[in-house]
Coordinates of N, CA and C in Angstrom, one line a residue:
X1 N 0.9 -1.1 0.1 CA -0.1 0.1 0.1 C 1.0 1.2 0.0
X2 N 0.5 2.3 -0.8 CA 1.3 3.5 -0.9 C 1.0 4.3 0.5
X3 N 2.3 4.9 0.8 CA 2.2 5.7 2.1 C 1.5 7.1 1.8
X4 N 0.7 7.5 2.6 CA 0.2 9.0 2.4 C 1.2 10.0 2.6
X5 N 1.5 10.9 1.6 CA 2.4 11.9 1.9 C 1.6 13.2 1.6
X6 N 0.8 13.9 2.4 CA 0.1 15.3 2.0 C 0.7 16.2 1.4
X7 N 2.0 16.7 1.6 CA 2.5 17.6 1.0 C 4.0 17.2 0.6
X8 N 4.2 17.1 -0.6 CA 5.5 16.7 -1.0 C 6.7 17.9 -0.7
X9 N 8.0 17.5 -0.4 CA 8.8 18.3 0.1 C 9.9 18.6 -1.1
X10 N 10.7 19.6 -1.0 CA 12.0 19.7 -1.7 C 13.3 19.4 -1.1
X11 N 13.3 18.4 -0.4 CA 14.2 17.9 0.4 C 15.3 17.2 -0.7
X12 N 14.9 16.4 -1.5 CA 15.7 15.6 -2.5 C 16.2 16.7 -3.4
X13 N 15.5 17.8 -3.7 CA 15.9 18.6 -4.6 C 17.1 19.6 -4.1
X14 N 16.8 19.9 -2.9 CA 17.8 20.6 -1.9 C 19.2 19.7 -1.8
X15 N 19.0 18.6 -1.4 CA 20.3 17.8 -1.5 C 21.1 17.7 -2.9
X16 N 20.3 17.5 -3.9 CA 21.0 17.7 -5.3 C 21.6 19.2 -5.4
X17 N 21.1 20.2 -5.0 CA 21.6 21.6 -5.0 C 22.8 21.6 -4.1
X18 N 22.7 21.1 -2.9 CA 24.0 21.2 -2.2 C 25.2 20.3 -2.7
X19 N 24.7 19.2 -3.6 CA 25.9 18.4 -4.0 C 26.3 18.9 -5.6
X20 N 25.9 20.2 -6.0 CA 26.1 20.8 -7.4 C 25.3 20.3 -8.5
X21 N 24.3 19.5 -8.3 CA 23.5 18.9 -9.5 C 22.5 19.9 -9.4
X22 N 22.4 21.0 -10.4 CA 21.5 22.0 -10.6 C 21.5 22.4 -11.9
X23 N 20.2 22.8 -12.4 CA 18.9 22.8 -11.9 C 18.6 21.3 -11.8
X24 N 17.5 21.1 -11.2 CA 16.9 19.6 -11.1 C 15.7 19.6 -11.7
X25 N 15.4 18.5 -12.4 CA 14.2 18.0 -13.3 C 13.5 17.0 -12.7
X26 N 12.2 17.2 -12.3 CA 11.4 16.0 -11.8 C 10.7 15.5 -13.0
X27 N 10.4 14.2 -13.0 CA 10.2 13.6 -14.0 C 9.1 12.4 -13.7
X28 N 8.0 12.2 -14.1 CA 7.0 11.3 -13.9 C 6.2 10.8 -15.1
X29 N 5.5 9.8 -15.0 CA 4.7 9.3 -16.5 C 3.4 9.2 -15.9
X30 N 2.4 9.0 -16.9 CA 1.0 8.5 -16.8 C 0.5 7.8 -17.8
X31 N -0.3 6.8 -17.4 CA -0.9 5.8 -18.5 C -0.2 4.5 -18.3
X32 N 0.7 4.5 -17.4 CA 1.6 3.0 -17.5 C 0.7 1.8 -17.4
X33 N -0.3 1.8 -16.5 CA -1.4 0.7 -16.3 C -2.6 0.7 -17.1
X34 N -2.6 1.6 -18.0 CA -4.1 1.8 -18.6 C -3.8 0.7 -19.7
X35 N -5.0 0.2 -20.2 CA -5.2 -0.9 -21.4 C -5.3 -0.2 -22.8
X36 N -5.2 1.3 -22.9 CA -5.6 1.9 -24.1 C -4.6 3.1 -24.0
X37 N -4.4 3.8 -25.1 CA -3.9 5.0 -25.2 C -2.5 5.0 -25.1
X38 N -1.9 6.3 -25.1 CA -0.2 6.4 -25.0 C 0.2 6.5 -23.6
X39 N 1.3 6.3 -23.3 CA 2.0 6.6 -22.0 C 2.8 8.0 -22.2
X40 N 2.4 8.7 -21.3 CA 3.2 10.3 -21.3 C 4.0 10.6 -20.2
X41 N 5.2 11.1 -20.6 CA 6.1 11.5 -19.4 C 6.1 13.3 -19.4
X42 N 6.2 13.6 -18.1 CA 6.3 15.2 -18.0 C 7.6 15.2 -17.3
X43 N 8.3 16.6 -17.6 CA 9.6 16.8 -16.8 C 9.5 18.2 -16.5
X44 N 9.7 18.5 -15.4 CA 9.7 20.0 -14.9 C 10.9 20.4 -14.3
X45 N 11.4 21.6 -14.7 CA 12.6 22.2 -14.1 C 12.1 23.6 -13.5
X46 N 12.4 23.8 -12.1 CA 12.2 25.1 -11.4 C 13.0 25.5 -10.5
X47 N 13.0 26.6 -9.8 CA 13.9 26.8 -8.9 C 13.1 26.4 -7.7
X48 N 13.5 25.2 -7.1 CA 12.7 24.6 -5.9 C 13.5 25.0 -4.5
X49 N 14.6 26.0 -4.6 CA 15.3 26.4 -3.5 C 14.5 27.3 -2.9
X50 N 13.6 28.1 -3.3 CA 12.8 29.2 -2.7 C 11.2 28.8 -2.8
X51 N 10.4 28.8 -1.9 CA 9.2 28.4 -2.2 C 8.5 29.4 -2.9
X52 N 7.6 29.2 -4.0 CA 6.9 30.0 -4.8 C 5.5 29.9 -4.6
X53 N 4.7 30.9 -5.0 CA 3.3 30.7 -4.7 C 2.5 29.6 -5.4
X54 N 3.1 29.4 -6.7 CA 2.3 28.4 -7.4 C 2.7 26.9 -6.9
X55 N 3.8 26.7 -5.8 CA 4.1 25.5 -5.1 C 3.1 25.0 -4.5
X56 N 2.2 25.8 -3.8 CA 1.2 25.6 -2.9 C 0.1 24.7 -3.6
X57 N -0.2 23.7 -3.0 CA -1.3 22.9 -3.7 C -0.6 21.7 -4.6
X58 N 0.6 21.9 -5.0 CA 1.1 20.8 -5.8 C 1.2 19.5 -5.0
X59 N 0.8 18.3 -5.6 CA 0.5 17.3 -5.0 C 0.8 16.1 -6.1
X60 N 1.0 14.8 -5.7 CA 0.8 13.7 -6.6 C -0.6 13.9 -7.3
X61 N -0.6 13.7 -8.4 CA -1.6 13.9 -9.2 C -2.6 13.1 -8.9
X62 N -2.7 12.0 -8.4 CA -3.7 11.1 -7.9 C -4.4 11.6 -6.7
X63 N -3.8 12.3 -6.1 CA -4.5 12.8 -4.8 C -5.3 14.2 -5.2
X64 N -5.3 14.6 -6.5 CA -6.2 15.9 -6.8 C -7.1 15.4 -7.7
X65 N -8.5 16.4 -7.7 CA -9.3 15.9 -8.7 C -9.0 16.7 -9.9
X66 N -9.9 16.6 -10.9 CA -9.6 17.1 -12.2 C -9.5 18.6 -12.3
X67 N -10.3 19.5 -11.6 CA -10.2 20.7 -11.5 C -9.1 21.3 -10.9
X68 N -8.4 20.6 -10.0 CA -7.4 21.1 -9.1 C -6.0 20.8 -10.1
X69 N -6.0 19.8 -10.8 CA -5.0 19.4 -11.6 C -4.8 20.3 -12.9
X70 N -6.1 20.9 -13.3 CA -6.1 21.7 -14.5 C -5.4 23.1 -13.9
X71 N -6.0 23.4 -12.8 CA -5.6 24.8 -12.2 C -3.9 24.7 -12.0
X72 N -3.5 23.8 -11.4 CA -2.0 23.6 -11.1 C -1.4 23.3 -12.6
X73 N -1.8 22.6 -13.4 CA -1.1 22.5 -14.7 C -0.9 24.0 -15.2
X74 N -1.7 24.8 -15.2 CA -1.5 26.1 -15.9 C -0.4 26.8 -15.0
X75 N -0.7 26.7 -13.6 CA 0.4 27.5 -12.7 C 1.7 26.9 -13.1
X76 N 1.9 25.5 -13.3 CA 3.2 24.9 -13.4 C 3.8 25.3 -14.9
X77 N 2.9 25.4 -16.0 CA 3.4 25.8 -17.0 C 3.9 27.2 -17.1
X78 N 3.1 28.1 -16.5 CA 3.5 29.6 -16.1 C 4.5 29.9 -15.4
X79 N 4.9 29.0 -14.1 CA 5.8 29.3 -13.2 C 7.3 28.7 -13.1
X80 N 7.2 27.4 -14.0 CA 8.4 26.7 -14.1 C 9.2 27.3 -15.1
X81 N 10.3 27.0 -15.0 CA 11.6 27.5 -15.9 C 11.5 26.7 -17.3
X82 N 11.0 25.4 -17.2 CA 11.2 24.8 -18.4 C 10.0 23.3 -18.0
X83 N 9.2 23.1 -19.0 CA 8.3 22.0 -19.1 C 8.7 21.2 -20.3
X84 N 8.9 19.7 -20.4 CA 9.0 18.9 -21.3 C 8.0 17.8 -21.2
X85 N 7.7 17.3 -22.5 CA 6.7 16.4 -22.6 C 7.2 15.1 -23.5
X86 N 6.9 13.8 -23.2 CA 7.1 12.6 -24.0 C 6.0 11.9 -24.2
X87 N 5.8 11.2 -25.4 CA 4.6 10.8 -25.6 C 4.9 9.2 -26.2
X88 N 4.6 8.2 -26.1 CA 4.8 6.7 -26.9 C 3.5 6.2 -27.1
X89 N 3.1 5.9 -28.1 CA 1.8 5.6 -28.4 C 1.5 4.0 -28.3
X90 N 0.4 3.5 -28.4 CA 0.0 2.0 -27.8 C 0.8 1.0 -29.0
X91 N 0.9 1.4 -30.1 CA 1.5 0.6 -31.2 C 2.9 0.2 -30.6
X92 N 3.5 1.3 -30.2 CA 5.1 1.2 -29.8 C 4.9 0.5 -28.4
X93 N 4.0 0.7 -27.5 CA 4.1 -0.1 -26.3 C 4.0 -1.5 -26.5
X94 N 3.1 -2.0 -27.6 CA 3.0 -3.1 -27.8 C 4.3 -3.8 -28.3
X95 N 5.1 -2.9 -29.2 CA 6.2 -3.6 -29.9 C 7.4 -3.6 -28.8
X96 N 7.5 -2.6 -27.8 CA 8.8 -2.7 -26.9 C 8.6 -3.1 -25.5
X97 N 7.3 -3.2 -25.1 CA 6.9 -3.4 -23.7 C 6.6 -2.0 -23.0
X98 N 6.0 -1.9 -21.8 CA 5.3 -0.9 -21.2 C 6.6 -0.4 -20.5
X99 N 7.5 -1.1 -19.9 CA 8.7 -0.3 -19.0 C 9.7 0.4 -20.1
X100 N 10.0 -0.2 -21.2 CA 11.1 0.6 -22.3 C 10.1 1.7 -22.7
X101 N 8.7 1.5 -22.9 CA 8.1 2.9 -23.5 C 7.9 3.9 -22.5
X102 N 7.8 3.6 -21.1 CA 7.8 4.6 -20.2 C 9.2 5.3 -20.0
X103 N 10.3 4.4 -20.3 CA 11.6 5.2 -20.4 C 11.7 6.1 -21.5
X104 N 11.4 5.4 -22.5 CA 11.4 6.2 -23.9 C 10.7 7.6 -23.7
X105 N 9.5 7.7 -23.1 CA 8.7 8.8 -23.0 C 9.4 9.9 -22.0
X106 N 10.3 9.3 -21.1 CA 11.0 10.0 -20.2 C 11.9 10.8 -20.6
X107 N 12.8 9.9 -21.6 CA 13.9 10.5 -22.3 C 13.4 11.5 -23.1
X108 N 12.3 11.4 -23.8 CA 11.8 12.5 -24.7 C 11.4 13.9 -24.1
X109 N 10.9 13.6 -22.7 CA 10.5 14.8 -22.1 C 11.6 15.5 -21.4
X110 N 12.7 14.9 -21.1 CA 13.9 15.6 -20.7 C 14.5 16.1 -22.0
X111 N 14.5 15.5 -23.0 CA 15.1 16.0 -24.4 C 14.3 17.4 -24.8
X112 N 13.0 17.5 -24.4 CA 12.0 18.6 -24.6 C 12.3 19.8 -23.8
X113 N 13.1 19.6 -22.9 CA 13.5 20.8 -21.8 C 14.1 22.0 -22.7
X114 N 13.7 23.1 -22.3 CA 14.5 24.1 -22.8 C 15.9 24.7 -21.9
X115 N 15.7 24.1 -20.7 CA 16.7 24.4 -19.7 C 17.2 22.9 -19.5
X116 N 18.7 22.8 -19.5 CA 19.4 21.5 -19.4 C 19.4 21.1 -17.7
X117 N 18.9 20.3 -17.4 CA 19.1 19.8 -15.8 C 20.5 19.4 -15.5
X118 N 20.9 19.6 -14.2 CA 22.1 19.1 -13.8 C 21.8 17.8 -13.0
X119 N 20.6 17.6 -12.5 CA 20.2 16.4 -11.9 C 18.7 16.1 -12.3
X120 N 18.4 14.8 -11.9 CA 17.0 14.4 -12.4 C 16.5 13.4 -11.2
X121 N 15.2 13.9 -10.7 CA 14.6 13.0 -9.9 C 13.5 12.2 -10.6
X122 N 13.5 10.9 -10.4 CA 12.4 10.4 -11.1 C 11.5 9.5 -10.1
X123 N 10.0 9.5 -10.6 CA 9.4 8.4 -9.8 C 9.5 6.9 -10.0
X124 N 10.2 6.0 -9.3 CA 10.4 4.5 -9.2 C 11.7 4.6 -10.2
X125 N 11.6 5.1 -11.6 CA 12.7 4.9 -12.7 C 14.1 5.1 -12.6
X126 N 14.9 4.2 -13.2 CA 16.2 4.9 -13.3 C 16.3 4.9 -14.8
X127 N 16.9 6.0 -15.5 CA 17.3 6.0 -17.0 C 18.5 5.4 -17.3
X128 N 18.9 4.3 -17.7 CA 20.3 4.0 -17.8 C 21.2 4.7 -18.7
X129 N 20.9 5.3 -19.8 CA 21.4 6.1 -20.7 C 21.7 7.7 -20.3
X130 N 21.1 7.7 -19.2 CA 21.3 9.3 -18.6 C 22.6 9.6 -18.1
X131 N 23.2 10.6 -18.3 CA 24.8 10.7 -18.1 C 24.9 12.0 -17.1
X132 N 23.9 12.2 -16.5 CA 23.7 13.1 -15.2 C 23.3 12.6 -14.0
X133 N 23.7 13.1 -13.0 CA 23.2 12.5 -11.5 C 21.6 12.5 -11.6
X134 N 21.2 11.1 -11.3 CA 19.9 11.0 -11.1 C 19.6 10.0 -9.9
X135 N 18.2 10.0 -9.4 CA 18.0 9.2 -8.4 C 16.4 8.9 -8.9
X136 N 16.1 7.5 -8.6 CA 14.8 6.9 -8.8 C 14.3 7.0 -7.3
X137 N 13.3 7.6 -6.9 CA 12.7 8.0 -5.6 C 11.4 7.0 -5.5
X138 N 11.3 6.1 -4.8 CA 10.0 5.3 -4.4 C 9.0 6.4 -3.8
X139 N 7.7 6.1 -4.3 CA 6.6 7.2 -4.2 C 7.0 8.5 -4.3
X140 N 7.9 8.6 -5.3 CA 8.5 10.2 -5.4 C 7.5 11.1 -5.9
X141 N 6.4 10.6 -6.6 CA 5.3 11.6 -7.0 C 4.6 12.1 -5.6
X142 N 4.5 11.5 -4.7 CA 3.8 12.0 -3.2 C 5.1 12.6 -2.4
X143 N 6.3 12.3 -2.5 CA 7.5 12.7 -1.9 C 8.1 14.0 -2.2
X144 N 8.4 14.2 -3.5 CA 9.2 15.2 -4.2 C 8.3 16.2 -4.9
X145 N 8.4 17.4 -4.6 CA 7.6 18.4 -5.1 C 7.9 18.4 -6.6
X146 N 9.2 18.3 -7.5 CA 9.4 18.3 -8.8 C 8.7 17.2 -9.4
X147 N 8.6 16.1 -8.7 CA 8.0 14.9 -9.5 C 6.6 15.1 -9.3
X148 N 6.2 15.5 -8.4 CA 4.5 15.8 -8.4 C 4.2 16.6 -9.6
X149 N 5.1 17.7 -9.4 CA 4.7 18.8 -10.7 C 4.6 18.2 -11.9
X150 N 5.5 17.1 -12.1 CA 5.8 16.5 -13.5 C 4.5 15.6 -13.6
X151 N 4.3 14.7 -12.4 CA 3.0 14.1 -12.6 C 1.7 14.6 -13.0
X152 N 1.5 16.0 -12.4 CA 0.2 16.8 -12.9 C 0.5 17.1 -14.3
X153 N 1.4 17.5 -15.1 CA 1.6 17.8 -16.2 C 1.3 16.7 -17.2
X154 N 2.1 15.4 -16.7 CA 1.8 14.2 -17.6 C 0.5 13.6 -17.6
X155 N -0.3 14.0 -16.2 CA -1.8 13.5 -16.1 C -2.6 14.2 -17.0
X156 N -2.5 15.5 -16.9 CA -3.6 16.4 -17.6 C -3.3 16.3 -19.0
X157 N -2.1 16.3 -19.5 CA -1.7 16.0 -21.0 C -2.4 14.8 -21.2
X158 N -2.2 13.7 -20.7 CA -2.8 12.4 -21.1 C -4.3 12.3 -21.2
X159 N -4.8 12.9 -20.1 CA -6.2 13.0 -19.9 C -7.0 13.9 -21.1
X160 N -6.2 14.8 -21.4 CA -6.9 15.5 -22.6 C -6.6 14.7 -23.9
X161 N -5.5 13.9 -24.2 CA -5.4 13.3 -25.3 C -6.6 12.0 -25.3
X162 N -6.7 11.6 -24.0 CA -8.1 10.3 -24.0 C -9.3 11.0 -24.4
X163 N -9.5 12.1 -24.2 CA -10.8 13.0 -24.6 C -10.7 13.0 -26.0
X164 N -9.8 13.3 -26.5 CA -9.7 13.5 -28.1 C -9.9 12.1 -28.8
X165 N -9.3 11.1 -28.0 CA -9.4 9.5 -28.5 C -10.8 9.2 -28.5
X166 N -11.5 9.7 -27.6 CA -12.7 9.3 -27.3 C -13.8 9.9 -28.4
X167 N -13.4 10.9 -29.0 CA -14.2 11.5 -30.1 C -13.7 10.8 -31.6
X168 N -12.8 10.1 -31.5 CA -12.4 9.2 -32.6 C -13.0 7.9 -32.6
X169 N -12.9 7.3 -31.3 CA -13.4 6.0 -31.1 C -14.4 6.0 -30.0
X170 N -15.7 6.4 -30.6 CA -16.8 6.3 -29.6 C -17.2 4.9 -29.2
X171 N -17.8 5.0 -28.1 CA -18.2 3.8 -27.7 C -17.5 3.1 -26.6
X172 N -16.3 3.4 -26.4 CA -15.5 2.9 -25.2 C -15.3 3.5 -24.1
X173 N -15.8 4.8 -23.8 CA -15.9 5.9 -22.8 C -14.4 6.2 -22.4
X174 N -13.5 6.4 -23.5 CA -12.3 6.8 -23.1 C -12.3 8.2 -22.3
X175 N -13.1 9.1 -22.5 CA -13.3 10.3 -21.6 C -13.4 10.1 -20.4
X176 N -14.2 9.2 -20.0 CA -14.4 8.8 -18.4 C -13.2 8.1 -17.8
X177 N -12.9 6.8 -18.4 CA -12.0 6.1 -17.7 C -10.6 6.2 -18.0
X178 N -10.6 7.0 -19.2 CA -9.1 7.2 -19.5 C -8.1 6.2 -20.2
X179 N -8.9 5.0 -20.6 CA -8.0 3.7 -20.9 C -7.8 2.9 -19.8
X180 N -8.1 2.8 -18.6 CA -7.9 2.0 -17.5 C -8.9 1.0 -17.4
X181 N -8.7 -0.1 -16.9 CA -9.5 -1.4 -16.9 C -10.7 -1.3 -15.8
X182 N -11.5 -0.6 -16.2 CA -12.7 -0.5 -15.4 C -13.6 -1.7 -15.7
X183 N -14.9 -1.6 -15.1 CA -15.7 -2.9 -15.4 C -16.3 -2.4 -16.7
X184 N -16.8 -1.0 -16.9 CA -17.5 -0.5 -18.0 C -16.6 -0.6 -19.2
X185 N -15.1 -0.5 -19.0 CA -14.3 -0.6 -20.2 C -14.3 -2.0 -20.8
X186 N -13.9 -2.9 -19.8 CA -13.9 -4.5 -20.2 C -15.2 -4.8 -20.8
X187 N -16.3 -4.3 -20.3 CA -17.6 -4.7 -21.0 C -17.5 -4.2 -22.5
X188 N -17.1 -3.0 -22.7 CA -17.0 -2.4 -24.3 C -16.0 -3.3 -25.0
X189 N -14.7 -3.9 -24.5 CA -13.9 -4.4 -25.0 C -14.7 -5.9 -25.6
X190 N -15.4 -6.3 -24.7 CA -16.1 -7.6 -25.0 C -16.9 -7.2 -26.1
X191 N -17.7 -6.3 -26.4 CA -18.8 -6.0 -27.0 C -18.2 -5.6 -28.4
X192 N -17.2 -4.5 -28.3 CA -17.0 -4.0 -29.6 C -15.4 -4.6 -30.3
X193 N -14.7 -5.3 -29.2 CA -13.3 -5.6 -29.8 C -12.5 -4.5 -29.4
X194 N -11.0 -4.5 -30.0 CA -10.1 -3.8 -29.7 C -10.1 -2.5 -30.6
X195 N -10.1 -1.3 -30.1 CA -9.8 -0.2 -31.1 C -8.3 -0.2 -31.5
X196 N -8.0 0.6 -32.5 CA -6.6 0.9 -32.7 C -5.7 1.5 -31.9
X197 N -6.0 1.9 -30.5 CA -5.3 2.5 -29.6 C -5.2 1.5 -28.5
X198 N -6.0 0.5 -28.5 CA -5.8 -0.4 -27.4 C -4.4 -1.3 -27.5
X199 N -4.0 -1.6 -26.2 CA -2.6 -2.3 -26.1 C -2.9 -3.7 -26.1
X200 N -2.9 -4.4 -27.3 CA -3.4 -5.9 -27.7 C -2.2 -6.6 -26.8
X201 N -1.1 -6.2 -26.5 CA 0.1 -7.2 -25.7 C -0.6 -7.2 -24.1
X202 N -1.2 -6.4 -23.7 CA -1.7 -6.3 -22.3 C -2.6 -7.6 -22.2
X203 N -2.5 -8.4 -21.3 CA -3.4 -9.7 -21.0 C -4.8 -9.4 -21.0
X204 N -5.1 -8.4 -20.1 CA -6.6 -8.1 -20.2 C -7.4 -7.8 -21.2
X205 N -6.5 -7.1 -22.0 CA -7.2 -6.8 -23.4 C -7.3 -8.1 -24.4
X206 N -6.4 -8.9 -24.3 CA -6.3 -10.2 -25.2 C -7.4 -11.1 -24.6
X207 N -7.5 -11.2 -23.3 CA -8.6 -12.1 -22.9 C -10.1 -11.5 -23.0
X208 N -10.1 -10.3 -23.1 CA -11.5 -9.6 -23.3 C -12.0 -9.7 -24.8
X209 N -11.1 -9.6 -25.6 CA -11.4 -9.6 -27.0 C -11.5 -11.1 -27.3
X210 N -11.0 -11.9 -26.8 CA -10.8 -13.6 -27.1 C -12.1 -14.0 -26.3
X211 N -13.0 -13.2 -25.7 CA -14.2 -13.9 -25.2 C -13.9 -14.8 -24.0
X212 N -12.5 -14.6 -23.2 CA -12.2 -15.8 -22.4 C -12.7 -15.2 -20.9
X213 N -13.3 -14.1 -20.9 CA -13.7 -13.7 -19.3 C -15.0 -13.3 -19.4

């Protein structure tokens, strides 16, 4: 069970700063466990040494409702030094696996930053090819403010993409469940089969479209 961290801190960021790894980028992904749609990574660089007004309220995106995420998304975009995004679609997820796809999206997000980070804090992951100081932080989205900010950017971006996919592939309910394996989503899979954005390499998708559940 995940521990509850009501307010992420800049403890890890400040430790990087003291060690000369600056500025720090927080990185997180959204959509890793979904059955459809892309995996999206966000990277956020900001001055974490001084508390800014927009820092207040930043939490793990899963602890926020949609309106809170949207508000904070705009505050992060406007208040951070740089924000980067990475997107890997369902076809590539099927081809290379979700772990590799998540890492690829994270590399993309870091490459998209206009401010080069001197250190990187990542939720859970380590990026083997990264040549700067990094740390994979357990429950980082709940503990580190930079990772929490990245989680919000990734989540809001992906949710918007799933709303667009709902318009392209009606009947699956992507706008509501965002591609995750809810009971209604699984029923739609049984009835309609897989859409072009379903991850057919994922066992629940294969089972549902095969009529085995």
